[in-house]
Short mmCIF file of C-alpha atoms and ligand atoms in Angstrom, two decimals:
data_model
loop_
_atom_site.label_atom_id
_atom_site.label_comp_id
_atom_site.label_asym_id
_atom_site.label_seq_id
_atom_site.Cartn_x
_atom_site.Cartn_y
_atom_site.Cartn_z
CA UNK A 1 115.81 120.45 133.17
CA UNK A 2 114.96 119.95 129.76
CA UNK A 3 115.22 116.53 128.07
CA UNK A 4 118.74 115.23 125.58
CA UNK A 5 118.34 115.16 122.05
CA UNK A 6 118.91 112.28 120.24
CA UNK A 7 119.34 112.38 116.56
CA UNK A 8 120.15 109.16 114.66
CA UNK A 9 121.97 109.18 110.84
CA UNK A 10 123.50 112.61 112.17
CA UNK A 11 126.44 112.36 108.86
CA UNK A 12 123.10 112.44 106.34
CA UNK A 13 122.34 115.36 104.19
CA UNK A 14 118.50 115.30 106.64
CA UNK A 15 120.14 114.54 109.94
CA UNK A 16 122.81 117.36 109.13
CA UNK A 17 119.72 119.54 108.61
CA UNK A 18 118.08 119.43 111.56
CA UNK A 19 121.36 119.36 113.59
CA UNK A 20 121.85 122.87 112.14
CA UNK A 21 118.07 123.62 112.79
CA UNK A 22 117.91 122.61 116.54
CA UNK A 23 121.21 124.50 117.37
CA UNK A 24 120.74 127.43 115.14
CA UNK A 25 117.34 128.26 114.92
CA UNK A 26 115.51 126.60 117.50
CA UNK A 27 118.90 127.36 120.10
CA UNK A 28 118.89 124.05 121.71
CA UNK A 29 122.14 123.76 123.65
CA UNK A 30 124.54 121.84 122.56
CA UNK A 31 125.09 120.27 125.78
CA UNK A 32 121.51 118.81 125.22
CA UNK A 33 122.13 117.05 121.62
CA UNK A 34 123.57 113.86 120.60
CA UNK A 35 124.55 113.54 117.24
CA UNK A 36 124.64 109.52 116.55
CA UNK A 37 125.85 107.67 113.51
CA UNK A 38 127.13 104.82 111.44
CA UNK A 39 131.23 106.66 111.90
CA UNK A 40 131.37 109.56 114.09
CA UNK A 41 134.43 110.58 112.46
CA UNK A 42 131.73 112.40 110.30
CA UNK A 43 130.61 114.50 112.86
CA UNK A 44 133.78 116.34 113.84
CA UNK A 45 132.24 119.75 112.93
CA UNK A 46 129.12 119.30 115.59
CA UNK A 47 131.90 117.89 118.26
CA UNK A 48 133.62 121.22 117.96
CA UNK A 49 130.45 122.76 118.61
CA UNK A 50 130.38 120.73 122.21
CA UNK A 51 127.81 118.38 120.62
CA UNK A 52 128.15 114.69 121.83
CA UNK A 53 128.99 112.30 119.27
CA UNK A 54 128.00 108.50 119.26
CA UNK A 55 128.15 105.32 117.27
CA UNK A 56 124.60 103.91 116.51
CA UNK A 57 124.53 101.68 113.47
CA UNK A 58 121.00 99.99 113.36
CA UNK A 59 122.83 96.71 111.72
CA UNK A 60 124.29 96.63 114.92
CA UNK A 61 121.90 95.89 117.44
CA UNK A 62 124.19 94.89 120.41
CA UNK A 63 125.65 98.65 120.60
CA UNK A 64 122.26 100.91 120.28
CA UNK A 65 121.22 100.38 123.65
CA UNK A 66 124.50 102.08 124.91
CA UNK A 67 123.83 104.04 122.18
CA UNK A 68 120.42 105.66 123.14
CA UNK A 69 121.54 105.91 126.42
CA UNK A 70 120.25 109.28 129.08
CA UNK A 71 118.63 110.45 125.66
CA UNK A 72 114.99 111.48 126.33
CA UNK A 73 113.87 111.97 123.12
CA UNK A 74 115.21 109.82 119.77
CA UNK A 75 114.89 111.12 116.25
CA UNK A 76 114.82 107.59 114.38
CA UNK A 77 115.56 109.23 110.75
CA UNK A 78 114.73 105.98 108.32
CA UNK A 79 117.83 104.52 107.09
CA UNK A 80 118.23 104.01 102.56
CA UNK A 81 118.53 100.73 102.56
CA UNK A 82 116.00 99.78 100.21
CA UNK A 83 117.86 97.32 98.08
CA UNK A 84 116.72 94.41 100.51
CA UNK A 85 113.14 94.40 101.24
CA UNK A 86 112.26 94.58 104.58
CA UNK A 87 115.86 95.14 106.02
CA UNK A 88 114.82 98.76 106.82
CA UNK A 89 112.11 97.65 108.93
CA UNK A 90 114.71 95.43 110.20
CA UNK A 91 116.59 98.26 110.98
CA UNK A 92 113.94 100.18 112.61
CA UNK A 93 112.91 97.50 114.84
CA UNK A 94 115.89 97.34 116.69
CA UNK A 95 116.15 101.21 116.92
CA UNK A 96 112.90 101.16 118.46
CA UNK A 97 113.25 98.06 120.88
CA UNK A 98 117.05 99.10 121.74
CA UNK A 99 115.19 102.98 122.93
CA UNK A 100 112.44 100.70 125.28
CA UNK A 101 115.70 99.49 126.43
CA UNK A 102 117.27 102.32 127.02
CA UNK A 103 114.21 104.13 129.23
CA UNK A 104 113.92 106.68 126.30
CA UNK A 105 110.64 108.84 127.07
CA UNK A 106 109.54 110.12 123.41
CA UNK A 107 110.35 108.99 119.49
CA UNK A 108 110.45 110.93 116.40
CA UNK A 109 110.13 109.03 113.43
CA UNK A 110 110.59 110.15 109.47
CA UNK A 111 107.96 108.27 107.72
CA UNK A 112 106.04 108.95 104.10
CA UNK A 113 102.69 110.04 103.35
CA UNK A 114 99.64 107.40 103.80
CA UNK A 115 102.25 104.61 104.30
CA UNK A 116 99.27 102.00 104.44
CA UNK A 117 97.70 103.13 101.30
CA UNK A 118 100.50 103.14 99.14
CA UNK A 119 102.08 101.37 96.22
CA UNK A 120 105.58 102.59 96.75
CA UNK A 121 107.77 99.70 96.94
CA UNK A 122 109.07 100.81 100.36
CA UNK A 123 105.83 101.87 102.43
CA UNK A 124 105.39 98.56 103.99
CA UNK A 125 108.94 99.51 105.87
CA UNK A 126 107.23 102.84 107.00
CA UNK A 127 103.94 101.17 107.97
CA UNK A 128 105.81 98.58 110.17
CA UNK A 129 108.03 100.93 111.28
CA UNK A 130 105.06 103.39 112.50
CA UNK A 131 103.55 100.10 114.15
CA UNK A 132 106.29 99.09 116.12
CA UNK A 133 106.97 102.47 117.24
CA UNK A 134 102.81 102.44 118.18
CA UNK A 135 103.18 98.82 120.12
CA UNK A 136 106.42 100.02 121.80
CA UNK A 137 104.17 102.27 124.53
CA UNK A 138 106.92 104.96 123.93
CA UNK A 139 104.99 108.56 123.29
CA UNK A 140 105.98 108.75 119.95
CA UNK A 141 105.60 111.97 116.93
CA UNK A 142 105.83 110.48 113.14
CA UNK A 143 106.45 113.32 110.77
CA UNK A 144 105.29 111.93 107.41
CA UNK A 145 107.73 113.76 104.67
CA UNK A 146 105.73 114.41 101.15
CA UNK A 147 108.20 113.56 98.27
CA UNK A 148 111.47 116.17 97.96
CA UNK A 149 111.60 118.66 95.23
CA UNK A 150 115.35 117.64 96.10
CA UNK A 151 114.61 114.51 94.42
CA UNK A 152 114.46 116.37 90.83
CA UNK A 153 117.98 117.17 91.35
CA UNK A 154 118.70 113.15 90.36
CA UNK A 155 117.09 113.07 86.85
CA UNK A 156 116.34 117.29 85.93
CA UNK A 157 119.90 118.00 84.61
CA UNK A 158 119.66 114.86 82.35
CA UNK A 159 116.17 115.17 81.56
CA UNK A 160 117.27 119.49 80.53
CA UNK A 161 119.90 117.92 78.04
CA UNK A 162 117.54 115.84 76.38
CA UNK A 163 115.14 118.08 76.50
CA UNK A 164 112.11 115.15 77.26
CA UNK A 165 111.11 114.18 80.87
CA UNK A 166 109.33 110.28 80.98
CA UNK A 167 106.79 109.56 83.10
CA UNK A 168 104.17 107.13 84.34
CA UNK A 169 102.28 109.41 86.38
CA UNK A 170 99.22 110.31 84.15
CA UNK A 171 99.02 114.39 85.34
CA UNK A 172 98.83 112.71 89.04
CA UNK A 173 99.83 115.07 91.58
CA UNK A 174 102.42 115.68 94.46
CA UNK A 175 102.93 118.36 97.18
CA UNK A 176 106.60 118.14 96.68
CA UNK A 177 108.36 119.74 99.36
CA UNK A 178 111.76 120.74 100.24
CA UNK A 179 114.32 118.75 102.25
CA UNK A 180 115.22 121.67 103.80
CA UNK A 181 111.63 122.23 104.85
CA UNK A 182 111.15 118.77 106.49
CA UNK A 183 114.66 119.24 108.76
CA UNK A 184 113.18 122.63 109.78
CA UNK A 185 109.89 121.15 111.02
CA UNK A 186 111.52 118.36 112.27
CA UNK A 187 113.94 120.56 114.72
CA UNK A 188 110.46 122.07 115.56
CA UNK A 189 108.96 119.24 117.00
CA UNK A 190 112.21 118.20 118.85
CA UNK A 191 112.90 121.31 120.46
CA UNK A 192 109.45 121.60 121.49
CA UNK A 193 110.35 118.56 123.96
CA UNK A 194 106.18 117.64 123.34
CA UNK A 195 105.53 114.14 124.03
CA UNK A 196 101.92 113.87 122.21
CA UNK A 197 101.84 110.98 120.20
CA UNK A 198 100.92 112.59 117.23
CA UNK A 199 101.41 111.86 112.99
CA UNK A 200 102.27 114.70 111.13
CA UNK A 201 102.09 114.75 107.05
CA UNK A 202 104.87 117.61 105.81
CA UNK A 203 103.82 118.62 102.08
CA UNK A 204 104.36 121.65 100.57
CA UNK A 205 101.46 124.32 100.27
CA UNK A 206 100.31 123.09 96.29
CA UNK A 207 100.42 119.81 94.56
CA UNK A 208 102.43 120.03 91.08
CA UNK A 209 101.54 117.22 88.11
CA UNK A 210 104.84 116.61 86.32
CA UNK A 211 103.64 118.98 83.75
CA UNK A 212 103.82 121.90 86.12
CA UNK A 213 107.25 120.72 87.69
CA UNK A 214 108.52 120.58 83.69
CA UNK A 215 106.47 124.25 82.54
CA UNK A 216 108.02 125.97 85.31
CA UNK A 217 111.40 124.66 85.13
CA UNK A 218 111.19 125.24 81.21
CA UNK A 219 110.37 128.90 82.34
CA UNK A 220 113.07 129.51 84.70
CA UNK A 221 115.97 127.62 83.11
CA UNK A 222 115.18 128.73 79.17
CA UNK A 223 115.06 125.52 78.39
CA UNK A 224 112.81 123.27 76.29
CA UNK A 225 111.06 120.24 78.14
CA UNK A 226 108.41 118.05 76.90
CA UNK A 227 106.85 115.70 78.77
CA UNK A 228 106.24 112.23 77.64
CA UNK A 229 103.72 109.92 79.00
CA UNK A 230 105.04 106.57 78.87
CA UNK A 231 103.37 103.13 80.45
CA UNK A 232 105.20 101.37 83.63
CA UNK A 233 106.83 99.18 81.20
CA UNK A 234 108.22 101.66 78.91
CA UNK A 235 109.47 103.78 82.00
CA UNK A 236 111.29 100.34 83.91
CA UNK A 237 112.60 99.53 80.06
CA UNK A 238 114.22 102.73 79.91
CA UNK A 239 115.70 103.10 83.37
CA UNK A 240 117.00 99.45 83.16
CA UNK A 241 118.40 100.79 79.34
CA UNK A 242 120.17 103.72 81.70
CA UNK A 243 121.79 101.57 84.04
CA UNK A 244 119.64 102.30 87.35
CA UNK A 245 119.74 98.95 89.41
CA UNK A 246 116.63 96.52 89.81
CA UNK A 247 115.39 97.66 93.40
CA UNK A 248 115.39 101.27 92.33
CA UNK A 249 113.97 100.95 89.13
CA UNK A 250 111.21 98.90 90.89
CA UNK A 251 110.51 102.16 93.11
CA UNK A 252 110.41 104.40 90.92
CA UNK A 253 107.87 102.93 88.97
CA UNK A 254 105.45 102.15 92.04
CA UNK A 255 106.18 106.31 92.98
CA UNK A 256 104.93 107.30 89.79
CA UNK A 257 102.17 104.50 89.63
CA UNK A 258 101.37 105.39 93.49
CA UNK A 259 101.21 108.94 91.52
CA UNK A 260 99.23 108.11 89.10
CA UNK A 261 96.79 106.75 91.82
CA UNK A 262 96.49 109.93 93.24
CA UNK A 263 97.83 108.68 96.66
CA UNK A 264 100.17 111.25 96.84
CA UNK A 265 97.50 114.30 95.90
CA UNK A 266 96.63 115.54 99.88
CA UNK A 267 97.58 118.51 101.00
CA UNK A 268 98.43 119.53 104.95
CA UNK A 269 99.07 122.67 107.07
CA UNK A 270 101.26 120.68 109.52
CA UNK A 271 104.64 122.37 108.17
CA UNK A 272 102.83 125.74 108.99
CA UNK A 273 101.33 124.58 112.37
CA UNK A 274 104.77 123.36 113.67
CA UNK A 275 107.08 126.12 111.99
CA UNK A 276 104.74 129.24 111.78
CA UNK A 277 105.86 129.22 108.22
CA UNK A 278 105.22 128.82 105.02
CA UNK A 279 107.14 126.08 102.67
CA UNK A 280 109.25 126.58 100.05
CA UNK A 281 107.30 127.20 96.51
CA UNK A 282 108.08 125.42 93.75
CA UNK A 283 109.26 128.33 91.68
CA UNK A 284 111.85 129.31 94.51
CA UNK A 285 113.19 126.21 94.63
CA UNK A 286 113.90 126.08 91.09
CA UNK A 287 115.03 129.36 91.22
CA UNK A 288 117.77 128.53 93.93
CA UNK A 289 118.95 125.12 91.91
CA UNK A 290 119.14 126.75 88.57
CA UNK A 291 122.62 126.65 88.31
CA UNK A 292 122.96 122.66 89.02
CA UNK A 293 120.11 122.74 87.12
CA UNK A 294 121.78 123.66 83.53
CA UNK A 295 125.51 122.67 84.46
N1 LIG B 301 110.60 112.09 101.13
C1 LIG B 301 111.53 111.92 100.20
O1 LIG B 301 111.38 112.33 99.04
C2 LIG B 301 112.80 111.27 100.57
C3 LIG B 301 113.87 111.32 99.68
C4 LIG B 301 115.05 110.71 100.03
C5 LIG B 301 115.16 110.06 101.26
N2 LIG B 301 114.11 110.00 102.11
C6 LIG B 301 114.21 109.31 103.43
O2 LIG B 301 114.81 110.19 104.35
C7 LIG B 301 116.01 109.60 104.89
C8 LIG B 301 117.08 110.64 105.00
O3 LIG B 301 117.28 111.13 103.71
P1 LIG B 301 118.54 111.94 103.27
O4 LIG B 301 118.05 112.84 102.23
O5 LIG B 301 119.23 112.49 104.46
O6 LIG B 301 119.42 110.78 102.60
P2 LIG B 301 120.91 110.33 102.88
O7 LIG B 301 121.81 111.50 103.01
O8 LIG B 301 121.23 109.30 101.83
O9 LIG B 301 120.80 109.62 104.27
C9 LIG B 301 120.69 108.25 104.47
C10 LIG B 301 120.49 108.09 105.96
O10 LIG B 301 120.36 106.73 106.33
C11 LIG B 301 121.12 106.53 107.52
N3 LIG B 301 121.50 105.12 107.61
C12 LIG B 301 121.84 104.30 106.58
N4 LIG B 301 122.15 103.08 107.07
C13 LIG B 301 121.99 103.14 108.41
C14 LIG B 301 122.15 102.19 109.45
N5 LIG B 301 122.56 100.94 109.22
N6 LIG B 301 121.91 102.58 110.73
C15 LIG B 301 121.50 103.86 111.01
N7 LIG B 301 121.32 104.80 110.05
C16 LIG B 301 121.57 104.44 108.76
C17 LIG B 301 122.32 107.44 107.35
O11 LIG B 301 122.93 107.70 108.60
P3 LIG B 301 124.53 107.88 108.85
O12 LIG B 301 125.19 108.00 107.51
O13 LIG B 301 124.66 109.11 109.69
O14 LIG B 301 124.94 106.65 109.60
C18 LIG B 301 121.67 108.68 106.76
O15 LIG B 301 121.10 109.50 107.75
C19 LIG B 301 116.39 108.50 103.90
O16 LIG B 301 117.20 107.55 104.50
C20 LIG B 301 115.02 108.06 103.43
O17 LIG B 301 114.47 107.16 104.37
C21 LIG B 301 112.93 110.61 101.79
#
């Protein structure tokens, strides 16, 4: 009999994703999926579907063992809690070590591109993270998700309005891919029940400067948006100006100076090889978001 499912921050807009994904596309039984997270009185939807439903909140480490419990596999989806550095690793840690506990046979992990040569403000969390999961002896996948285009969706409709789209990254490039697109290569690798202690890097098939991102979304939204190259400084002064808080202010700056780099700039077939698909374009993406887009 095939192995139980274990999918951790199941109430996230990710975790929801590949829920869907491994019952609806992939068919895994319901019977064979555990949906945990921080309040499983988020999860009434997949309980109606005969999914179980646990409490796994990775601040808590007394309750995770119980928690991973007769799951074979665990999808560890990273937590957001970047406003205290090093809590996520934190966070991870006892994910991991609770799963040893718990006799789990394989991990799944959501990481970010070249976590160990990055200047992202968060990619020593990942690295760790990765490392632990390494150390723990459990056979372990780490699927690597290139930035979102989902991430435009914070600043586009503001930067539309204005008509002017700041950045630090210098024509540095990005295979931005879709969130969608991660969940649905995610769900792949679960339901494949493969234990093969693998790292996968999910990117989208072309890399896009923030020139490209701005030309086609002028295109497609009849909008005019100039981009305007700013230093680090000028882009921190100005998010500070806006009201973004310290710790994210601080990341977005080492994203675009980690673009700038060209850290970002490597493209991978792995989405392909695990879905038999291709990903998302930009174009299409755009095209489907148009109307939050101008709103
Ligand atoms: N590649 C990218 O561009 C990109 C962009 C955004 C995010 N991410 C990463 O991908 C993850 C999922 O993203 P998302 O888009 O689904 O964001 P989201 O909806 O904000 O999800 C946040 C996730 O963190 C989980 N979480 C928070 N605190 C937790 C804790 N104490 N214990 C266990 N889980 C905890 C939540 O689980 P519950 O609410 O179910 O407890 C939820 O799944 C993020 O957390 C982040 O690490 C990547």
């Amino acid at each position: 009999m095939s192995d139980t499912i274990l999918v951790t921050g199941a109430a996230g807009q990710l975790g929801q994703r590949v829920l869907h994904h491994l019952l609806e596309t992939y068919k895994v039984p319901a019977s064979r999926i555990i949906a945990a997270t921080r309040d499983p009185s988020k999860l009434a939807d997949l309980a109606a579907k005969g999914v179980a439903t646990r409490k796994a909140d990775f601040d808590e480490a007394a309750g995770l063992v119980s928690a991973f419990e007769g799951a074979g596999t665990v999808l560890i989806i990273s937590t957001d809690a970047l406003a205290v550095p090093g809590q996520r690793l934190k966070q991870h840690t006892a994910a991991v070590d609770s799963a040893k506990k718990a006799g789990v046979k394989q991990l799944a992990y959501t990481s970010m591109p070249s976590p160990d040569k990055s200047l992202v403000t968060f990619a020593p969390d990942h690295l760790g993270t990765e490392n632990t999961i390494k150390a723990s002896g459990i056979s372990y996948t780490i699927l690597r998700d290139a930035w979102y285009f989902d991430n435009f969706m914070h600043s586009l409709p503001h930067n539309l309005q204005g008509g002017k789209w700041y950045t630090a990254t210098k024509g540095g490039k990005v295979p931005y891919i879709s969130r969608e697109d991660c969940a649905l290569a995610i769900a792949a690798t679960l339901a494949s029940g493969k234990a093969e202690n693998k790292t996968y890097t999910l990117t989208g098939s072309t890399s896009y400067s923030i020139a490209d991102v701005a030309s086609a979304v002028s295109a497609i939204t009849s909008r005019p948006l100039d981009v305007v190259d700013v230093s680090d400084e000028q882009l921190s002064a100005g998010m500070t100006g806006a009201g973004l808080p310290s710790f994210v202010v601080e990341m977005l700056v080492s994203a675009d100076a980690n673009i700038r780099a060209g850290n970002f700039d490597s493209l991978s077939g792995d989405f392909t090889t695990l879905t038999g698909k291709q990903p998302q374009t930009l174009r299409s993406f755009i095209e489907e978001n148009k109307a939050a887009l101008t709103a």
